[in-house]
Coordinates of C-alpha atoms in Angstrom, one line a residue:
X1415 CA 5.5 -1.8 36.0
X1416 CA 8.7 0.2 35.2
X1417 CA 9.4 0.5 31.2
X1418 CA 11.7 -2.1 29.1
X1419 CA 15.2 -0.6 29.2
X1420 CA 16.1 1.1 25.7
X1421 CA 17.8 -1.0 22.9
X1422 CA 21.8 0.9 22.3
X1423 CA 21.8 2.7 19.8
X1424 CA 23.1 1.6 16.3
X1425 CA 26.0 3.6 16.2
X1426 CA 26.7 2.1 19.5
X1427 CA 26.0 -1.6 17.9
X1428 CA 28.1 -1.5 15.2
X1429 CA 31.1 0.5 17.1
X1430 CA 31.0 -2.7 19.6
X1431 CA 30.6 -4.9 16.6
X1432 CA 33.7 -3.0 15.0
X1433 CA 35.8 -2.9 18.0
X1434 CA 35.3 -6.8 19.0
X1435 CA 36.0 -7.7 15.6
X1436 CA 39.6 -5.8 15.4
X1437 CA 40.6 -7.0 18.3
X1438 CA 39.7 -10.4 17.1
X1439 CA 41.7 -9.8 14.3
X1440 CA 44.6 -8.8 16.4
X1441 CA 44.7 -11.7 18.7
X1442 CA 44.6 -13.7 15.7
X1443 CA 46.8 -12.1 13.9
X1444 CA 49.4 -11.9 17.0
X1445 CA 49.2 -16.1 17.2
X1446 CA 49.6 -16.6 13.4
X1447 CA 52.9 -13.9 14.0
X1448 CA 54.2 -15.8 17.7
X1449 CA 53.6 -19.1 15.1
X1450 CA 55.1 -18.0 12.1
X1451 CA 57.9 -16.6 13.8
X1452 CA 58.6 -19.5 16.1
X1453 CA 58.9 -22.0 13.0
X1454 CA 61.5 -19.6 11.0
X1455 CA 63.1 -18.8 14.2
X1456 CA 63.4 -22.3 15.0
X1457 CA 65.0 -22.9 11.3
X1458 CA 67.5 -20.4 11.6
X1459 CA 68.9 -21.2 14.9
X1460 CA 68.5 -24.9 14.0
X1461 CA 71.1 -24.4 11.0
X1462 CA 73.5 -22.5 12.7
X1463 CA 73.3 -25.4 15.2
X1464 CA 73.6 -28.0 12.3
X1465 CA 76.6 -25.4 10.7
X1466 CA 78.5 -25.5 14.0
X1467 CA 78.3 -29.2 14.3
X1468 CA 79.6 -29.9 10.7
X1469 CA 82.5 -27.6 11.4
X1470 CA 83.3 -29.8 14.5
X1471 CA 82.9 -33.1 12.5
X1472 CA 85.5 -31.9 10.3
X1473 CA 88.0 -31.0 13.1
X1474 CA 87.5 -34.9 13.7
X1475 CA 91.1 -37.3 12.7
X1476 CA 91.3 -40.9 12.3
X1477 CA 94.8 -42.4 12.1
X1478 CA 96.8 -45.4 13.5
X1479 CA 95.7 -48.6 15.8
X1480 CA 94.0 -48.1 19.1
X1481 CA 95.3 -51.1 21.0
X1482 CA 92.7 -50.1 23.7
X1483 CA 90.4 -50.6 22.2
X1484 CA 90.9 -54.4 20.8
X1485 CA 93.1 -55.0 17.9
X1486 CA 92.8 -53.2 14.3
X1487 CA 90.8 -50.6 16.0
X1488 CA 91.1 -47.1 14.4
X1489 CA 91.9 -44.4 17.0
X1490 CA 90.1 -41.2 16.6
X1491 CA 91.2 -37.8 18.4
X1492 CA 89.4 -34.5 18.4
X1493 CA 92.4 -31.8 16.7
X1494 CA 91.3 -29.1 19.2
X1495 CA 93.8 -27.3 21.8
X1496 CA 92.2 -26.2 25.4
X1497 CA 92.0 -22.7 23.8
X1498 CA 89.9 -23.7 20.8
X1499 CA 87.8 -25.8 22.7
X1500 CA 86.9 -22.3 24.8
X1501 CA 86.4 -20.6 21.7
X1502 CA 83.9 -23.4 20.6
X1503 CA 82.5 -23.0 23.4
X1504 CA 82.3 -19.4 24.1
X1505 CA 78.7 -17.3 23.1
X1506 CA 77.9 -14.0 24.1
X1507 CA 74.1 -15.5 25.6
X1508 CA 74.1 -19.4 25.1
X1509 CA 75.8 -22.0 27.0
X1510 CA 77.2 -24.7 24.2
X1511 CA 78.1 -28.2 25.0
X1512 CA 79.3 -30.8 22.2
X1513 CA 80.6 -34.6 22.4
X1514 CA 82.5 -37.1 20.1
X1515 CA 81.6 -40.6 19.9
X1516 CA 82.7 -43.6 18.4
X1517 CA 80.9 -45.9 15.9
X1518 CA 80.7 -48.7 18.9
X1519 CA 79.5 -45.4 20.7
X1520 CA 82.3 -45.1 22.7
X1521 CA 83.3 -41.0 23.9
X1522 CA 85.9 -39.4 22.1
X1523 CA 85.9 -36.0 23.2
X1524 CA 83.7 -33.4 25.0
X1525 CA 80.9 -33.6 27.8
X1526 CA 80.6 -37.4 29.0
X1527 CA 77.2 -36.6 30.1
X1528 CA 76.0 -35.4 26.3
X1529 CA 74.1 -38.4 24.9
X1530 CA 72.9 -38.4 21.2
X1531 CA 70.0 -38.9 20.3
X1532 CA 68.5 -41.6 18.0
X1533 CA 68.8 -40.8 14.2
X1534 CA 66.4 -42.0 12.1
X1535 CA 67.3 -44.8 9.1
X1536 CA 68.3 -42.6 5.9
X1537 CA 68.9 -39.3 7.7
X1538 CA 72.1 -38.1 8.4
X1539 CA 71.2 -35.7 11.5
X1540 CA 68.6 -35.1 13.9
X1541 CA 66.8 -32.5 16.0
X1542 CA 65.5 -33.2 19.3
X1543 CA 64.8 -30.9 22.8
X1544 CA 67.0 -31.8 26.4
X1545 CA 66.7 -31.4 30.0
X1546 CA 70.4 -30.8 30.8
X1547 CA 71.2 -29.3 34.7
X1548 CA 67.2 -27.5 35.2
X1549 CA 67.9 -25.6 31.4
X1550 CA 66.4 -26.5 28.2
X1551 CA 68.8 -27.4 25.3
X1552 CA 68.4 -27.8 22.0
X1553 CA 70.3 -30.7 20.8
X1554 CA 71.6 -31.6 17.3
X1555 CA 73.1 -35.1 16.7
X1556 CA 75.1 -35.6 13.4
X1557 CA 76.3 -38.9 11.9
X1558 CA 79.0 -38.8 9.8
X1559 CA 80.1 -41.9 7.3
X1560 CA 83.6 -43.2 6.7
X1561 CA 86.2 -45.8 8.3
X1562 CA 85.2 -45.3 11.1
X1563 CA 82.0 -43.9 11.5
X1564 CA 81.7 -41.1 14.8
X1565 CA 78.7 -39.2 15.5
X1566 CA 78.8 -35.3 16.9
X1567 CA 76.2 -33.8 19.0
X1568 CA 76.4 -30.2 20.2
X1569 CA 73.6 -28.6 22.4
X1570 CA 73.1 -25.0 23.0
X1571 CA 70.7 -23.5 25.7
X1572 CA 67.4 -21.5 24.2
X1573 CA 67.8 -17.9 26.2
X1574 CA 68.2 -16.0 23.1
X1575 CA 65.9 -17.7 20.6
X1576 CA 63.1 -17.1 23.3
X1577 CA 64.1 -13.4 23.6
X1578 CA 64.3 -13.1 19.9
X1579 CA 60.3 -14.5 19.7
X1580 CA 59.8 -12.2 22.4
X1581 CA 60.8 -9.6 20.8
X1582 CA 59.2 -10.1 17.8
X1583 CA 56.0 -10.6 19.4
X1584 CA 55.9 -7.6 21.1
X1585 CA 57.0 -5.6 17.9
X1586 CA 54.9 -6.8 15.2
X1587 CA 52.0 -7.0 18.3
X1588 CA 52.4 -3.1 18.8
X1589 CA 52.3 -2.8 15.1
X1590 CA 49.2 -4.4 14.9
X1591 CA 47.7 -2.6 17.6
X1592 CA 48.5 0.8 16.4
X1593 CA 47.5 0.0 12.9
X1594 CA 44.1 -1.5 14.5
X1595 CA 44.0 1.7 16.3
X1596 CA 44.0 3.9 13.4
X1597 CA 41.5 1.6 11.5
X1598 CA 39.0 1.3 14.4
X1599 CA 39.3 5.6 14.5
X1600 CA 38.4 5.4 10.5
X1601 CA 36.1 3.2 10.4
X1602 CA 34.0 4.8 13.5
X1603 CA 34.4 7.7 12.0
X1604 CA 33.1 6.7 8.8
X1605 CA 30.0 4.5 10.4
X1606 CA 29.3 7.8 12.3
X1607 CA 29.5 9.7 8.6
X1608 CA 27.4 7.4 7.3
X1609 CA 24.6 7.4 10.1
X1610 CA 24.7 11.4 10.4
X1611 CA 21.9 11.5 7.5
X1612 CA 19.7 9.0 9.9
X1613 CA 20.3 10.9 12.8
X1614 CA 18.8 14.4 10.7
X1615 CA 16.1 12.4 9.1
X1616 CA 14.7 11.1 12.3
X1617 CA 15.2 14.5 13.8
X1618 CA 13.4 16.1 10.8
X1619 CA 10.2 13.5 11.5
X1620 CA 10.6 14.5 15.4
X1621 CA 10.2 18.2 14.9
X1622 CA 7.6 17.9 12.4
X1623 CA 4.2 18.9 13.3
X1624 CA 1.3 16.4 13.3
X1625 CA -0.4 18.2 10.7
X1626 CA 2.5 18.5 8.3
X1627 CA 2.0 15.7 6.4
X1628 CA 4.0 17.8 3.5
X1629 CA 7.1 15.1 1.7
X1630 CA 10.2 15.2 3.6
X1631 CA 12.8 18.1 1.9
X1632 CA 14.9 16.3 -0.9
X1633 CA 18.3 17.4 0.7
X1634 CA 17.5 14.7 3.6
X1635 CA 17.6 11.7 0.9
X1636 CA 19.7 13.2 -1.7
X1637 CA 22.5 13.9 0.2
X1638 CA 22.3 10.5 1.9
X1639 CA 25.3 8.0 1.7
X1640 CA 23.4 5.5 1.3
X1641 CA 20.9 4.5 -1.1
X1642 CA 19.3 2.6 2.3
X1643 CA 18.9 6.1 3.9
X1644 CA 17.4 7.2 0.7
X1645 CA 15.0 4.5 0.1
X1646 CA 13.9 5.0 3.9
X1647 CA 12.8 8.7 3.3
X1648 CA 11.0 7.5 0.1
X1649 CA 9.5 5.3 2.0
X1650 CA 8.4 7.5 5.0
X1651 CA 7.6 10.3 1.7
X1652 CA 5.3 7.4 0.6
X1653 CA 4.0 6.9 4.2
X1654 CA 3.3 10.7 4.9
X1655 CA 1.3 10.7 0.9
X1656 CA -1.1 7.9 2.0
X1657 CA -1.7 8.9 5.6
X1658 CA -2.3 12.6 3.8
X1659 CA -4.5 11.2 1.3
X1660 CA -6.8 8.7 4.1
X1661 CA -6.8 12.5 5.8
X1662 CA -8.0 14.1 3.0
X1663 CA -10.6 11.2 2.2
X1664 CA -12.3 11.7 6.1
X1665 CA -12.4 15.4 6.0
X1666 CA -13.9 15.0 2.6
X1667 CA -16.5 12.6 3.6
X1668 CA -16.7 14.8 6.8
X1669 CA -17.3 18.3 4.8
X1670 CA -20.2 16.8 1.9
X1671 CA -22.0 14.9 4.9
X1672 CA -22.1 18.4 6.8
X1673 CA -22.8 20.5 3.5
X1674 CA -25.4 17.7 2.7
X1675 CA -27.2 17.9 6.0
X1676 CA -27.2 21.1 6.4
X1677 CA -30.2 22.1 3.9
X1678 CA -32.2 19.0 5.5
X1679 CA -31.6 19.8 8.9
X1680 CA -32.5 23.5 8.3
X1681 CA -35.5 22.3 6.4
X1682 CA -36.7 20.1 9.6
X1683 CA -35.8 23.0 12.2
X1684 CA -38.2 25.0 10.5
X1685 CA -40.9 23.0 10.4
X1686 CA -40.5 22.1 13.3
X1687 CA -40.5 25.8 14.3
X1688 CA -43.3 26.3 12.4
X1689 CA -45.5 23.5 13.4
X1690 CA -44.7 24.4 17.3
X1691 CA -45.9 27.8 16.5
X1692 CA -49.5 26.4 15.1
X1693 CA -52.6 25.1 17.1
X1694 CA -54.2 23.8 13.9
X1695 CA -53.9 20.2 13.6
X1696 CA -53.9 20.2 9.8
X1697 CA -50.7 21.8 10.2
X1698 CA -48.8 19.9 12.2
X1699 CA -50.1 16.8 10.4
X1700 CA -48.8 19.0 7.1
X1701 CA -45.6 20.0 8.7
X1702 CA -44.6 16.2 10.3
X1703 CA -45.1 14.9 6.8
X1704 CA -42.6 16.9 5.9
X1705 CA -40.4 16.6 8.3
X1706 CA -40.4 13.2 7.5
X1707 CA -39.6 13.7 4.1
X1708 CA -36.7 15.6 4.7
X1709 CA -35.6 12.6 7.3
X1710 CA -36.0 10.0 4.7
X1711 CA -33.4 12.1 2.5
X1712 CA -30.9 12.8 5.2
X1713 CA -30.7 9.3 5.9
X1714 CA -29.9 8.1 1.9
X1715 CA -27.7 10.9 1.7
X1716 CA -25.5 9.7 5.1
X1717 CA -26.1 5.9 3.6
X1718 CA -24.6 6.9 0.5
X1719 CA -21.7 8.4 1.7
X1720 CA -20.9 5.5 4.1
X1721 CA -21.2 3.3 1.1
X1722 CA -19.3 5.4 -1.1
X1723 CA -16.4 5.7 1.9
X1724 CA -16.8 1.5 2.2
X1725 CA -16.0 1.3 -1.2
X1726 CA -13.4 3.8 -1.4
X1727 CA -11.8 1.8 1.2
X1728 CA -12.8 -1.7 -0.3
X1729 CA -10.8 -3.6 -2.8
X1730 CA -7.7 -5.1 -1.3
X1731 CA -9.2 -7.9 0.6
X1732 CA -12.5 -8.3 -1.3
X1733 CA -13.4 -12.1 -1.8
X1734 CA -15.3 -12.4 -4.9
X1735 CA -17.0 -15.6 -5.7
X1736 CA -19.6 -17.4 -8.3
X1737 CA -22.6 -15.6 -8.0
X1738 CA -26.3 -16.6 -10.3
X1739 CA -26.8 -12.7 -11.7
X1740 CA -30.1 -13.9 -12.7
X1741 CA -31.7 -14.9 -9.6
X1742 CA -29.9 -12.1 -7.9
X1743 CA -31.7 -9.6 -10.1
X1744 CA -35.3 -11.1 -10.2
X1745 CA -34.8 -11.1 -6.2
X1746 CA -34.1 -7.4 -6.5
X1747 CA -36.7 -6.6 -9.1
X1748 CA -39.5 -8.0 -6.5
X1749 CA -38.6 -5.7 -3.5
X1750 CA -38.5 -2.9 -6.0
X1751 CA -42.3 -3.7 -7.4
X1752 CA -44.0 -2.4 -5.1
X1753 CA -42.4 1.1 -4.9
X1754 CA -42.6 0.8 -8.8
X1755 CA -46.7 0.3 -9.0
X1756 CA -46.7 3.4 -5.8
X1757 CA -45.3 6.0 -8.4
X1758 CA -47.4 4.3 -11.5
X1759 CA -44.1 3.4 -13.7
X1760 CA -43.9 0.3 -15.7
X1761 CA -40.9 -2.2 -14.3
X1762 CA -40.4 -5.0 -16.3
X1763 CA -37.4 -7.2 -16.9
X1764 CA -35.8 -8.3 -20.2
X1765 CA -33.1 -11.8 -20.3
X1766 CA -33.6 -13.3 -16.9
X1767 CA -35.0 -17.0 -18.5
X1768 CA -31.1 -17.1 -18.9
X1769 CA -28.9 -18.6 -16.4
X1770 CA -25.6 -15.9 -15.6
X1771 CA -22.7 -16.8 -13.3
X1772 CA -20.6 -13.9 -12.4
X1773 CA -17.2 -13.7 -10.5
X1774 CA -18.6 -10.8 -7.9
X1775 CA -19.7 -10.2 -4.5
X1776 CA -23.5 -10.3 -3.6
X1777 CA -23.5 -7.2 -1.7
X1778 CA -22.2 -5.2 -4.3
X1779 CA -24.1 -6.3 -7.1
X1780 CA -27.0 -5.4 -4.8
X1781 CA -25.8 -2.3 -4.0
X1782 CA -25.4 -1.6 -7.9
X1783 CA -29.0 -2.6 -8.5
X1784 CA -30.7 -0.8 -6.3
X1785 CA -28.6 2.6 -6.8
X1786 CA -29.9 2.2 -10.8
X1787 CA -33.7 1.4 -10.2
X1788 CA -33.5 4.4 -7.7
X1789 CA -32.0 6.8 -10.2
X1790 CA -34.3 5.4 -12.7
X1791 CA -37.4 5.9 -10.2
X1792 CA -36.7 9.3 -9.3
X1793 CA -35.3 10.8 -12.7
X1794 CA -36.6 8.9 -15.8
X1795 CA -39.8 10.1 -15.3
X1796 CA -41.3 9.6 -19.5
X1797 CA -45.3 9.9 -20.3
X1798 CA -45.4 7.1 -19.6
X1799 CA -43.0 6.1 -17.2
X1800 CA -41.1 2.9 -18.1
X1801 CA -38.0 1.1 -16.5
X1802 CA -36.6 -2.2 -17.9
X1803 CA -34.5 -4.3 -16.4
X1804 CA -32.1 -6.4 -19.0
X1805 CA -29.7 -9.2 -18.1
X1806 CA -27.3 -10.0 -21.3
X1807 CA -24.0 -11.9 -22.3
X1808 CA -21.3 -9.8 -24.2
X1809 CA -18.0 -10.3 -25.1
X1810 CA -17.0 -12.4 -21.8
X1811 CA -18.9 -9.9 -19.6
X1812 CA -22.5 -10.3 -18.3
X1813 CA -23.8 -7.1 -18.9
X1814 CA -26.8 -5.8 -16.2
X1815 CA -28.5 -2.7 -17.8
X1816 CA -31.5 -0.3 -16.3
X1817 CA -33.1 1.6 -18.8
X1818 CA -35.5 4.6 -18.6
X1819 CA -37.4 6.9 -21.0
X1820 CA -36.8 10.2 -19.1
X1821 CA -34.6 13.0 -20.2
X1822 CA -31.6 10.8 -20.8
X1823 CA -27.7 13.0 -21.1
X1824 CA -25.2 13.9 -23.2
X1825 CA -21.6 12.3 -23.5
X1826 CA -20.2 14.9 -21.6
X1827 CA -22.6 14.9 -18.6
X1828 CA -22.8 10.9 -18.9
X1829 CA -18.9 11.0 -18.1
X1830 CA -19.2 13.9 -15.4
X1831 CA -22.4 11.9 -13.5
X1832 CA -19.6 9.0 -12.3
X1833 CA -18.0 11.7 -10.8
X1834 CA -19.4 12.0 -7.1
X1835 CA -21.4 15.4 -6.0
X1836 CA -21.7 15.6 -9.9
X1837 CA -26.0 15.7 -10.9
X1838 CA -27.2 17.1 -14.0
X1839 CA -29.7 19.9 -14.9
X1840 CA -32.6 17.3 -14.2
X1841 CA -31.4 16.4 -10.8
X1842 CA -30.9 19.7 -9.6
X1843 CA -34.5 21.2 -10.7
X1844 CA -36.2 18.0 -9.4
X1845 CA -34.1 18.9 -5.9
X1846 CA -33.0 15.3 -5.1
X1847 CA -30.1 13.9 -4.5
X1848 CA -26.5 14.4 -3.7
X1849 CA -25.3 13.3 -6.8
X1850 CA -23.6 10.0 -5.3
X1851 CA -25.3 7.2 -6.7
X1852 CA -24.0 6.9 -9.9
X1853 CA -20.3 6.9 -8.2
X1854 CA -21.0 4.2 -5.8
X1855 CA -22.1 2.2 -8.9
X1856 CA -18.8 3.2 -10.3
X1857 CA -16.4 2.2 -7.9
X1858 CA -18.9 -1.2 -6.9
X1859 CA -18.5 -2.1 -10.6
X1860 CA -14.5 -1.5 -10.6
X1861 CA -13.9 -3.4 -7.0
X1862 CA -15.6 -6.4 -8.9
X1863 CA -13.4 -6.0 -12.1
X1864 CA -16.0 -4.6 -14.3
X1865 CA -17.0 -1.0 -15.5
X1866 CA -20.3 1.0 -15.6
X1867 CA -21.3 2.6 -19.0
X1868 CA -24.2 5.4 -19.5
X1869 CA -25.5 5.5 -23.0
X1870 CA -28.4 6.9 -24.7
X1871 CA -31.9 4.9 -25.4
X1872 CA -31.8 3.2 -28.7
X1873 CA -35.6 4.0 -29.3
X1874 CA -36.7 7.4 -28.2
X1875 CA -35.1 9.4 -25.4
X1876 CA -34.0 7.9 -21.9
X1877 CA -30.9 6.7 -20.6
X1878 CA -29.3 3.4 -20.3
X1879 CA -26.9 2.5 -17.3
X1880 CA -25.1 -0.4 -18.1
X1881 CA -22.8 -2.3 -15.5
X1882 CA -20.5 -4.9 -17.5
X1883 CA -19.7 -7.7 -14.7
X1884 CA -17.1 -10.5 -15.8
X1885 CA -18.7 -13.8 -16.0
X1886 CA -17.2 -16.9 -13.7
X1887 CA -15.2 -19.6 -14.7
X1888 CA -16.7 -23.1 -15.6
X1889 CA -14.4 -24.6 -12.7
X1890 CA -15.4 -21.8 -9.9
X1891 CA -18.4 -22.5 -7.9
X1892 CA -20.4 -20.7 -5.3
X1893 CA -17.8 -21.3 -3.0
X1894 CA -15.0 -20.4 -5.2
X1895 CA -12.5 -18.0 -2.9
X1896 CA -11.8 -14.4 -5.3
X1897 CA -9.3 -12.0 -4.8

């Protein structure tokens, strides 16, 4: 299947854009001219017509009887000689024609075959086009008042008012073209100005390396013309920050899982090794133990981190629901029992007779629970050993604390264990670990809105790990969508 055909570029858009629209505006602007000009045009020429015709209505006598004509008719003449009726007629590119008529419409004087034309009531003259020998005429007929009454009409041909709007089509066209000429040449000019800082920013991102995920150099945005241009590199500066920081984030997770396997592994190749090398049963049976050991710790370790990673990752599209705290944690509590009896430590539970409704997720208040009994089983090893469970209500927060009598921390260690990779002096001689659960807690607790605290014992040493949860409200049920 061949490829779609390319999209023009948007310089080449917006010059097409630029150029139709000019020469819109110029085929416009030459019919508002041709219009404009053929109504003044028309004006002027008529009132010369008009002027001409007055002047020959005042050349026009009245005197004595025309027995003709019946009795006490008036006689009316036209006091022109054959010269000045050439004159009248004469023009250097029209052909003029003019007639005299009576008030009974009777010819005076002039061309017989010159009718007038109908003048309308209360209007002394009137304007109106003829078809006179194959030529148009433009034809004027003027009434004029007294004892008697005549009218004049005078009609000239329309050769030279059509060459003058000629003219000035072609004129104030070519002036409009050259002007649109030099304003198309700006204004591509200036659209290619204006698109030069796109053109270097997308070469910039072209030549760039994949592995330079390093913010674009300030002169690109800047110097822009734009503050478009400029809000595109901050957004591709943006772009290039989070895509550097998810990069960071899986080489991270990549580097502690190899740095964190790598005792383990080493630990099982040499049993291995070393069991291989024995015939003595006692020893392999010695050797597989711990081999499995070590297995069992490589596999929390990875779970850990994929949990930590999942959480790291979690938070934008998290539903978070009513959830009974109570018979989450008694649930909890009863798996844990019988790893608690195994190592001889005391697990009890303190508050769960109460009903709790918290706005969380299930999985994560699991994964909070069991990340603090395992700390608790492993480190808060007192004489004797003791664990409690509590479930309280404090100001708007349900409040789900695991407390131990082992070596408990300071305030500066308790801040530094929320910190992954981060295990105190306890941790590191007991040689467990990877100093993540405490984080995952952390982050599990802030995905749901709450916090985790670490505090000293009240009564005697120990540490107390506190996870402050918000409670739900009294309209949101079990099936109450979160955010």
């Amino acid at each position: 299947m061949p490829p779609a055909p390319r999209p023009p570029a948007l310089r080449q858009r917006l010059g097409r854009r630029v150029l139709l629209s000019l020469l819109l505006v110029w085929g416009l602007g030459s019919a508002i001219v041709l219009g404009v000009g053929n109504h003044f045009v028309a004006q002027a020429f008529d009132r010369a017509l008009l002027d001409d015709a007055h002047a020959l209505a005042a050349l026009v006598r009245s005197g004595g009887l025309d027995e003709r004509h019946g009795p006490g008719a008036s006689a009316l003449r036209l006091e022109l000689t054959p010269r000045e009726v050439d004159l009248l007629r004469f023009d250097q590119s029209e052909t003029v024609w003019f007639a005299v008529y009576g008030p009974d419409g009777r010819f005076i004087a002039g061309d017989h075959d010159l009718a007038p034309s109908s003048i309308a009531p209360g209007s002394s003259h009137a304007f109106s086009q003829l078809l006179r020998a194959g030529q148009d005429l433009r034809r004027v007929s003027l009434h004029t008042a007294g004892t008697p009454s005549f009218t004049v009409v005078m009609a000239q041909t329309t050769t030279e008012r059509t060459h003058l709007l000629r003219r000035l089509l072609v004129y104030a066209g070519l002036a409009q073209l050259w002007l649109l000429v030099v304003l198309g040449s700006w204004l591509l000019r200036g659209i290619d100005r204006e698109l030069r800082p796109l053109t270097t920013l997308q070469d910039a991102v072209d030549r760039r390396d994949a592995a330079d995920l390093a913010p674009l150099p300030p002169a690109l945005t800047q110097q822009a013309g734009s503050s478009d241009v400029q809000r595109l590199g901050e957004a591709l500066d943006g772009l290039l920050a989070r895509v550097q920081h998810s990069l960071h984030a899986q080489r991270e997770f990549a580097g502690n899982v190899a740095h964190e396997l790598r005792t383990p592994l080493a630990g099982i190749r040499a049993q291995a090794a070393h069991a291989l090398a024995q015939s003595d049963p006692a020893v392999w049976r010695s050797e597989l133990q711990g081999i499995a050991e070590s297995e069992q710790r490589a596999s929390r370790t990875v779970d850990q981190l994929l949990a930590l990673a999942r959480a790291a990752e979690g938070g934008t599209a998290l539903a978070l629901q009513a959830v009974p705290l109570h018979t989450l944690v008694r649930d909890v509590l009863l798996r844990f029992l019988p790893r608690a009896d195994a190592l001889g430590v005391d697990l009890g539970a303190d508050g769960l007779e109460q009903a709790v409704q918290v706005r969380a997720h299930t999985a994560l208040i699991e994964g909070i629970l069991n990340n603090l009994l395992d700390n608790a089983l492993r480190y808060g090893r007192g004489q004797p050993p003791r664990i409690t469970v509590a479930l309280q209500v404090r100001e708007g927060h349900a409040v789900l604390s695991v407390a131990d009598n082992g070596p408990g921390v300071d305030a500066a260690l308790a801040l530094q264990l929320q910190q992954r990779w981060a295990q105190g002096d306890h941790g590191v001689r007991l040689g467990q670990g990877a100093g993540l659960g405490l984080s995952i807690v952390s982050r599990y607790a802030q995905l749901m809105g709450g916090r985790l605290a670490l505090e000293p014992a009240p009564l005697g040493p120990g540490l107390v790990a506190s996870a402050w949860l918000p409670i739900a409200g009294p309209t949101e049920g079990p099936g109450a969508a979160g955010v």
